[in-house]
Amino acid sequence: VSQNGDALQFAADELRADREVVLAAVSQDAFALTHAADELRADREVVLAAVSQNGDALQVAADELRADREVVLAAVSQDGCALTYAADELRADREVVLAAVSQDGCALTYAADELRADREVVLAAIKESSWAFEHAADELRADREFVLAAVSLDGFALENAADELRADREVVLAAVSQDGRALKYAADELRA
């Protein structure tokens, strides 16, 4: 298993319950955690080793570890979208969500509603991926000052701005100044 962690699936039950064997397996292939005994999927050290290698392994961790802040921070730092497997209270934790969206802006999709309306969180997400703006709260997508900041980071954020802002000359100019291709998201009257 130290050369192919996935081989754990073929191991006898006593080896799947052996902490050292499972640690070696998840260090090589995080998803070997899938084949570990239930008590080891609830073992903090084993799960930390797995999610540090691949954050998505959080999906097979025991529920109590999906609610463990340190484990979830390790997972989302490796793969921001692992936030989808975190307990609800951690999807509403500002520090956890900032770590997730800084790694993958699209993790904003999995954040609690109040954080999808948080300016700093949404800007961090947009900085990583303009497509994250699609998952921002409607009030931010319609906030002129915020949209100006967003399109200054990534012109393509214009695509998900409110319609009236896609028709705002100054907003469109800021977007195309950052990336000329953003013009395709401007209102028709500004593209004519």
XYZ file of N, CA and C in Angstrom:
576
model
N 0.814 -1.214 0.000
C 0.000 0.000 0.000
C 0.850 1.268 0.000
N 2.104 1.161 0.373
C 2.945 2.364 0.369
C 3.309 2.772 -1.050
N 3.197 1.837 -2.009
C 3.440 2.159 -3.407
C 2.154 2.409 -4.167
N 1.062 1.803 -3.714
C -0.244 1.980 -4.339
C -1.295 1.919 -3.243
N -1.640 3.069 -2.715
C -2.584 3.151 -1.611
C -3.929 2.526 -1.911
N -4.336 2.566 -3.164
C -5.629 2.005 -3.549
C -5.671 0.494 -3.357
N -4.518 -0.139 -3.229
C -4.468 -1.586 -3.005
C -5.104 -1.961 -1.668
N -5.318 -0.976 -0.807
C -5.969 -1.233 0.479
C -7.328 -1.905 0.285
N -7.977 -1.639 -0.836
C -9.289 -2.240 -1.081
C -9.226 -3.770 -1.145
N -8.073 -4.315 -1.450
C -7.918 -5.767 -1.565
C -7.373 -6.401 -0.283
N -7.076 -5.569 0.700
C -6.496 -6.059 1.949
C -7.564 -6.690 2.838
N -7.116 -7.565 3.699
C -8.008 -8.203 4.676
C -8.512 -7.138 5.655
N -9.645 -7.433 6.270
C -10.262 -6.481 7.202
C -9.304 -6.043 8.312
N -8.490 -6.963 8.822
C -7.575 -6.587 9.908
C -6.520 -5.582 9.435
N -6.134 -5.643 8.162
C -5.187 -4.655 7.633
C -5.876 -3.319 7.386
N -7.137 -3.341 7.012
C -7.909 -2.102 6.827
C -8.157 -1.401 8.163
N -7.997 -2.154 9.226
C -8.180 -1.589 10.571
C -6.836 -1.313 11.246
N -5.746 -1.554 10.524
C -4.401 -1.324 11.074
C -3.983 0.111 10.760
N -3.794 0.881 11.815
C -3.516 2.315 11.674
C -2.287 2.599 10.813
N -1.197 1.870 11.045
C 0.037 2.106 10.289
C -0.145 1.788 8.805
N -0.834 0.715 8.522
C -1.081 0.330 7.132
C -1.932 1.392 6.445
N -2.981 1.836 7.118
C -3.880 2.838 6.523
C -3.166 4.186 6.365
N -2.368 4.566 7.338
C -1.590 5.814 7.202
C -0.668 5.751 5.988
N -0.023 4.621 5.782
C 0.860 4.460 4.615
C 0.034 4.548 3.328
N -1.137 3.944 3.337
C -1.989 3.935 2.143
C -2.491 5.346 1.808
N -3.019 6.068 2.803
C -3.576 7.401 2.514
C -2.494 8.419 2.218
N -1.278 8.174 2.681
C -0.181 9.070 2.345
C 0.195 8.943 0.873
N -0.081 7.786 0.306
C 0.204 7.550 -1.109
C -1.008 7.888 -1.973
N -2.214 7.558 -1.498
C -3.454 7.812 -2.237
C -4.534 8.149 -1.222
N -4.897 9.400 -1.151
C -5.853 9.874 -0.148
C -7.156 9.081 -0.159
N -7.587 8.658 -1.324
C -8.862 7.957 -1.415
C -8.797 6.514 -0.941
N -7.627 6.061 -0.524
C -7.534 4.768 0.149
C -8.354 4.824 1.438
N -8.599 6.027 1.925
C -9.427 6.219 3.114
C -10.802 5.573 2.936
N -11.275 5.518 1.716
C -12.557 4.885 1.399
C -12.588 3.437 1.875
N -11.445 2.772 1.817
C -11.373 1.350 2.130
C -10.926 1.079 3.571
N -10.677 2.114 4.330
C -10.248 1.960 5.721
C -11.439 1.593 6.602
N -11.152 0.960 7.698
C -12.196 0.635 8.673
C -12.817 1.932 9.190
N -14.081 1.851 9.569
C -14.816 3.038 10.031
C -14.083 3.796 11.136
N -13.493 3.060 12.077
C -12.822 3.742 13.191
C -11.615 4.550 12.709
N -11.006 4.153 11.601
C -9.868 4.908 11.079
C -10.331 6.083 10.213
N -11.532 6.011 9.676
C -12.086 7.174 8.973
C -12.528 8.233 9.976
N -12.519 7.856 11.254
C -12.816 8.795 12.337
C -11.555 9.154 13.119
N -10.413 8.685 12.654
C -9.129 8.955 13.305
C -8.561 10.254 12.736
N -8.399 11.225 13.596
C -7.990 12.566 13.174
C -6.672 12.569 12.394
N -5.673 11.857 12.902
C -4.359 11.851 12.244
C -4.431 11.203 10.853
N -5.175 10.123 10.756
C -5.320 9.430 9.471
C -6.027 10.340 8.465
N -7.105 10.971 8.899
C -7.869 11.845 7.995
C -7.046 13.081 7.623
N -6.310 13.647 8.566
C -5.440 14.788 8.236
C -4.408 14.400 7.184
N -3.856 13.209 7.296
C -2.880 12.744 6.295
C -3.546 12.632 4.930
N -4.774 12.130 4.909
C -5.491 11.960 3.641
C -5.851 13.304 3.011
N -6.463 14.200 3.781
C -6.914 15.471 3.197
C -5.759 16.403 2.866
N -4.621 16.213 3.502
C -3.444 17.011 3.156
C -2.901 16.589 1.796
N -3.158 15.347 1.443
C -2.724 14.813 0.144
C -3.756 15.146 -0.934
N -5.043 15.079 -0.575
C -6.132 15.404 -1.511
C -7.333 15.829 -0.681
N -7.652 17.108 -0.728
C -8.732 17.667 0.078
C -10.073 16.988 -0.116
N -10.317 16.467 -1.308
C -11.593 15.802 -1.585
C -11.803 14.541 -0.755
N -10.760 14.018 -0.146
C -10.913 12.835 0.710
C -11.789 13.151 1.915
N -12.032 14.429 2.173
C -12.920 14.814 3.270
C -14.292 14.159 3.119
N -14.685 13.887 1.894
C -16.013 13.305 1.662
C -16.184 11.924 2.281
N -15.113 11.199 2.532
C -15.238 9.870 3.122
C -14.822 9.846 4.589
N -14.495 10.993 5.137
C -14.157 11.089 6.561
C -15.435 10.975 7.396
N -15.272 10.570 8.632
C -16.403 10.494 9.555
C -17.002 11.890 9.750
N -18.301 11.935 9.999
C -19.014 13.212 10.145
C -18.374 14.143 11.166
N -17.918 13.584 12.287
C -17.343 14.449 13.323
C -16.071 15.148 12.837
N -15.360 14.537 11.895
C -14.148 15.178 11.374
C -14.478 16.182 10.265
N -15.623 16.063 9.663
C -16.075 17.074 8.704
C -16.465 18.354 9.437
N -16.626 18.228 10.745
C -16.942 19.384 11.584
C -15.727 19.849 12.378
N -14.574 19.247 12.133
C -13.327 19.593 12.820
C -12.637 20.693 12.008
N -12.497 21.842 12.624
C -11.980 23.026 11.930
C -10.600 22.793 11.319
N -9.692 22.189 12.078
C -8.324 21.967 11.581
C -8.325 21.010 10.379
N -9.122 19.967 10.457
C -9.202 18.998 9.365
C -9.763 19.669 8.110
N -10.827 20.436 8.288
C -11.448 21.101 7.135
C -10.515 22.162 6.555
N -9.828 22.912 7.405
C -8.854 23.894 6.892
C -7.763 23.213 6.071
N -7.290 22.064 6.525
C -6.272 21.326 5.764
C -6.843 20.883 4.421
N -8.083 20.418 4.433
C -8.715 19.945 3.196
C -8.917 21.082 2.198
N -9.491 22.208 2.635
C -9.783 23.302 1.698
C -8.529 24.043 1.271
N -7.469 23.956 2.053
C -6.202 24.563 1.639
C -5.586 23.767 0.495
N -5.899 22.493 0.447
C -5.401 21.628 -0.628
C -6.340 21.679 -1.833
N -7.650 21.699 -1.582
C -8.667 21.763 -2.638
C -9.848 22.548 -2.093
N -9.977 23.784 -2.538
C -11.026 24.667 -2.033
C -12.424 24.090 -2.114
N -12.678 23.323 -3.156
C -14.028 22.770 -3.336
C -14.356 21.661 -2.351
N -13.393 21.225 -1.546
C -13.679 20.268 -0.482
C -14.627 20.892 0.537
N -14.801 22.201 0.457
C -15.741 22.897 1.342
C -17.138 22.275 1.251
N -17.476 21.717 0.123
C -18.792 21.096 -0.049
C -19.030 19.957 0.943
N -17.970 19.328 1.449
C -18.098 18.196 2.367
C -18.014 18.611 3.829
N -17.751 19.886 4.077
C -17.614 20.376 5.449
C -18.988 20.519 6.109
N -18.980 20.430 7.412
C -20.210 20.637 8.179
C -20.705 22.063 7.953
N -22.005 22.254 8.046
C -22.622 23.565 7.793
C -21.979 24.694 8.584
N -21.658 24.438 9.855
C -21.092 25.521 10.674
C -19.732 25.970 10.145
N -18.989 25.079 9.493
C -17.699 25.468 8.934
C -17.852 26.116 7.559
N -18.939 25.840 6.892
C -19.222 26.528 5.630
C -19.662 27.968 5.897
N -19.925 28.262 7.175
C -20.269 29.617 7.593
C -19.123 30.266 8.374
N -17.982 29.598 8.447
C -16.801 30.097 9.158
C -15.971 30.923 8.166
N -15.829 32.200 8.449
C -15.178 33.130 7.519
C -13.749 32.697 7.160
N -12.969 32.294 8.161
C -11.576 31.905 7.900
C -11.504 30.660 7.019
N -12.363 29.699 7.280
C -12.386 28.467 6.484
C -12.777 28.793 5.042
N -13.802 29.615 4.885
C -14.264 29.958 3.533
C -13.219 30.793 2.794
N -12.572 31.722 3.469
C -11.497 32.500 2.823
C -10.371 31.578 2.341
N -10.011 30.595 3.148
C -8.970 29.641 2.729
C -9.441 28.867 1.501
N -10.701 28.462 1.499
C -11.247 27.689 0.377
C -11.274 28.506 -0.906
N -11.821 29.720 -0.858
C -11.952 30.517 -2.086
C -10.609 31.048 -2.565
N -9.643 31.157 -1.671
C -8.308 31.580 -2.092
C -7.612 30.464 -2.866
N -7.990 29.224 -2.570
C -7.421 28.086 -3.289
C -8.189 27.835 -4.586
N -9.519 27.970 -4.531
C -10.376 27.773 -5.711
C -11.588 28.686 -5.554
N -11.631 29.741 -6.345
C -12.697 30.730 -6.234
C -14.088 30.142 -6.340
N -14.213 29.071 -7.088
C -15.534 28.463 -7.267
C -16.059 27.810 -5.998
N -15.218 27.683 -4.978
C -15.668 27.150 -3.690
C -16.717 28.070 -3.065
N -16.818 29.298 -3.562
C -17.836 30.224 -3.066
C -19.226 29.597 -3.173
N -19.416 28.729 -4.127
C -20.677 28.017 -4.321
C -21.136 27.326 -3.044
N -20.195 26.827 -2.262
C -20.508 26.008 -1.098
C -20.528 26.793 0.204
N -20.228 28.086 0.138
C -20.204 28.921 1.339
C -21.625 29.253 1.784
N -21.763 29.518 3.063
C -23.050 29.936 3.610
C -23.466 31.259 2.960
N -24.758 31.483 2.862
C -25.293 32.679 2.194
C -24.687 33.982 2.707
N -24.513 34.092 4.021
C -23.978 35.348 4.562
C -22.561 35.618 4.083
N -21.790 34.581 3.808
C -20.424 34.779 3.313
C -20.398 35.014 1.811
N -21.439 34.615 1.126
C -21.542 34.917 -0.305
C -21.927 36.388 -0.510
N -22.238 37.066 0.590
C -22.526 38.499 0.558
C -21.411 39.308 1.222
N -20.342 38.648 1.632
C -19.210 39.292 2.301
C -18.231 39.801 1.236
N -18.008 41.092 1.214
C -17.180 41.718 0.177
C -15.778 41.113 0.087
N -15.123 40.969 1.225
C -13.749 40.454 1.215
C -13.699 39.009 0.708
N -14.636 38.201 1.145
C -14.677 36.793 0.722
C -14.910 36.710 -0.787
N -15.876 37.477 -1.290
C -16.208 37.415 -2.714
C -15.055 37.958 -3.560
N -14.423 39.032 -3.130
C -13.273 39.548 -3.899
C -12.121 38.540 -3.919
N -11.897 37.847 -2.802
C -10.847 36.816 -2.778
C -11.190 35.697 -3.766
N -12.462 35.358 -3.843
C -12.899 34.313 -4.778
C -12.715 34.768 -6.226
N -13.103 36.008 -6.518
C -12.994 36.542 -7.880
C -11.526 36.651 -8.299
N -10.683 37.009 -7.343
C -9.250 37.122 -7.646
C -8.711 35.780 -8.134
N -9.250 34.695 -7.588
C -8.813 33.360 -7.987
C -9.539 32.901 -9.255
N -10.818 33.271 -9.398
C -11.599 32.861 -10.569
C -12.775 33.810 -10.770
N -12.818 34.480 -11.908
C -13.918 35.419 -12.170
C -15.268 34.724 -12.155
N -15.282 33.426 -12.450
C -16.553 32.700 -12.500
C -17.192 32.605 -11.121
N -16.425 32.823 -10.082
C -16.962 32.768 -8.723
C -18.037 33.828 -8.513
N -17.961 34.922 -9.258
C -18.912 36.025 -9.079
C -20.337 35.559 -9.321
N -20.506 34.534 -10.112
C -21.829 33.970 -10.387
C -22.514 33.514 -9.095
N -21.718 33.137 -8.090
C -22.255 32.598 -6.845
C -22.321 33.635 -5.725
N -21.980 34.875 -6.046
C -22.064 35.950 -5.056
C -23.527 36.341 -4.846
N -23.784 36.923 -3.719
C -25.141 37.390 -3.413
C -25.573 38.434 -4.450
N -26.850 38.430 -4.774
C -27.395 39.368 -5.767
C -27.091 40.821 -5.429
N -27.126 41.165 -4.139
C -26.880 42.565 -3.765
C -25.461 43.006 -4.120
N -24.498 42.104 -4.085
C -23.138 42.467 -4.493
C -23.037 42.580 -6.010
N -23.736 41.736 -6.714
C -23.697 41.768 -8.174
C -24.382 43.014 -8.721
N -25.171 43.673 -7.878
C -25.862 44.903 -8.287
C -25.248 46.148 -7.649
N -24.198 45.981 -6.872
C -23.546 47.089 -6.169
C -22.452 47.658 -7.081
N -22.673 48.877 -7.560
C -21.773 49.480 -8.544
C -20.331 49.544 -8.064
N -20.134 50.013 -6.846
C -18.778 50.143 -6.288
C -18.102 48.773 -6.210
N -18.849 47.782 -5.773
C -18.284 46.443 -5.658
C -17.959 45.868 -7.037
N -18.865 46.048 -7.988
C -18.641 45.515 -9.341
C -17.428 46.186 -9.973
N -17.244 47.475 -9.740
C -16.044 48.148 -10.247
C -14.780 47.495 -9.685
N -14.801 47.175 -8.404
C -13.643 46.504 -7.801
C -13.459 45.112 -8.397
N -14.551 44.403 -8.595
C -14.488 43.039 -9.127
C -13.942 43.016 -10.552
N -14.458 43.882 -11.418
C -14.003 43.875 -12.818
C -12.585 44.420 -12.945
N -12.145 45.190 -11.959
C -10.762 45.658 -11.964
C -9.805 44.508 -11.658
N -10.285 43.535 -10.879
C -9.489 42.334 -10.599
C -9.504 41.382 -11.789
N -10.690 41.217 -12.374
C -10.856 40.297 -13.490
C -12.015 40.803 -14.344
N -11.703 41.276 -15.519
C -12.714 41.851 -16.408
C -13.871 40.918 -16.706
N -13.607 39.613 -16.691
C -14.660 38.653 -16.994
C -15.749 38.601 -15.915
N -15.496 39.198 -14.765
C -16.530 39.268 -13.719
C -17.744 40.037 -14.236
N -17.555 40.834 -15.270
C -18.661 41.596 -15.861
C -19.804 40.677 -16.282
N -19.482 39.474 -16.681
C -20.509 38.529 -17.137
C -21.604 38.321 -16.097
N -21.251 38.346 -14.825
C -22.213 38.053 -13.768
C -22.673 39.286 -13.000
N -22.343 40.459 -13.503
C -22.837 41.692 -12.896
C -24.306 41.880 -13.271
N -25.014 42.649 -12.487
C -26.420 42.945 -12.780
C -26.517 43.623 -14.155
N -27.617 43.402 -14.844
C -27.803 43.930 -16.199
C -27.548 45.427 -16.303
N -28.048 46.197 -15.329
C -27.864 47.650 -15.409
C -26.394 48.047 -15.331
N -25.578 47.229 -14.656
C -24.146 47.533 -14.563
C -23.392 47.076 -15.805
N -23.931 46.123 -16.500
C -23.335 45.702 -17.769
C -23.605 46.754 -18.848
N -24.514 47.681 -18.540
C -24.828 48.791 -19.442
C -24.201 50.101 -18.946
N -23.453 50.028 -17.863
C -22.813 51.212 -17.271
C -21.452 51.407 -17.938
N -21.304 52.535 -18.597
C -20.094 52.809 -19.386
C -18.809 52.698 -18.556
N -18.811 53.274 -17.355
C -17.610 53.253 -16.517
C -17.258 51.825 -16.066
N -18.270 51.048 -15.734
C -18.043 49.668 -15.307
C -17.476 48.855 -16.470
N -18.059 49.004 -17.640
C -17.599 48.267 -18.819
C -16.176 48.694 -19.186
N -15.896 49.983 -19.105
C -14.551 50.472 -19.400
C -13.530 49.861 -18.436
N -13.883 49.778 -17.159
C -12.976 49.174 -16.183
C -12.740 47.701 -16.515
N -13.804 47.019 -16.925
C -13.686 45.599 -17.258
C -12.800 45.392 -18.487
N -13.038 46.159 -19.543
C -12.245 45.964 -20.768
C -10.824 46.492 -20.608
N -10.616 47.406 -19.693
C -9.249 47.856 -19.404
C -8.457 46.719 -18.767
N -9.133 45.918 -17.980
C -8.468 44.775 -17.345
C -8.289 43.636 -18.356
N -9.301 43.408 -19.196
C -9.228 42.363 -20.223
C -10.213 42.735 -21.332
N -9.679 43.105 -22.474
C -10.497 43.564 -23.597
C -11.582 42.592 -24.022
N -11.363 41.315 -23.794
C -12.356 40.319 -24.190
C -13.628 40.397 -23.362
N -13.586 41.127 -22.253
C -14.767 41.266 -21.399
C -15.869 42.056 -22.106
N -15.524 42.732 -23.191
C -16.514 43.505 -23.941
C -17.695 42.639 -24.369
N -17.460 41.369 -24.583
C -18.553 40.492 -25.017
C -19.657 40.386 -23.968
N -19.408 40.791 -22.722
C -20.415 40.734 -21.660
C -21.116 42.071 -21.435
N -20.681 43.091 -22.176
C -21.308 44.415 -22.048
C -22.687 44.385 -22.700
N -23.557 45.278 -22.248
C -24.885 45.406 -22.850
C -24.750 45.748 -24.330
N -25.716 45.326 -25.115
C -25.676 45.525 -26.574
C -25.424 46.977 -26.962
N -26.063 47.912 -26.261
C -25.905 49.322 -26.636
C -24.476 49.836 -26.468
N -23.684 49.205 -25.630
C -22.287 49.609 -25.463
C -21.344 48.876 -26.408
N -21.838 47.853 -27.036
C -21.005 47.108 -27.985
C -21.242 47.597 -29.419
N -22.261 48.393 -29.603
C -22.617 48.848 -30.962
C -21.652 49.887 -31.486
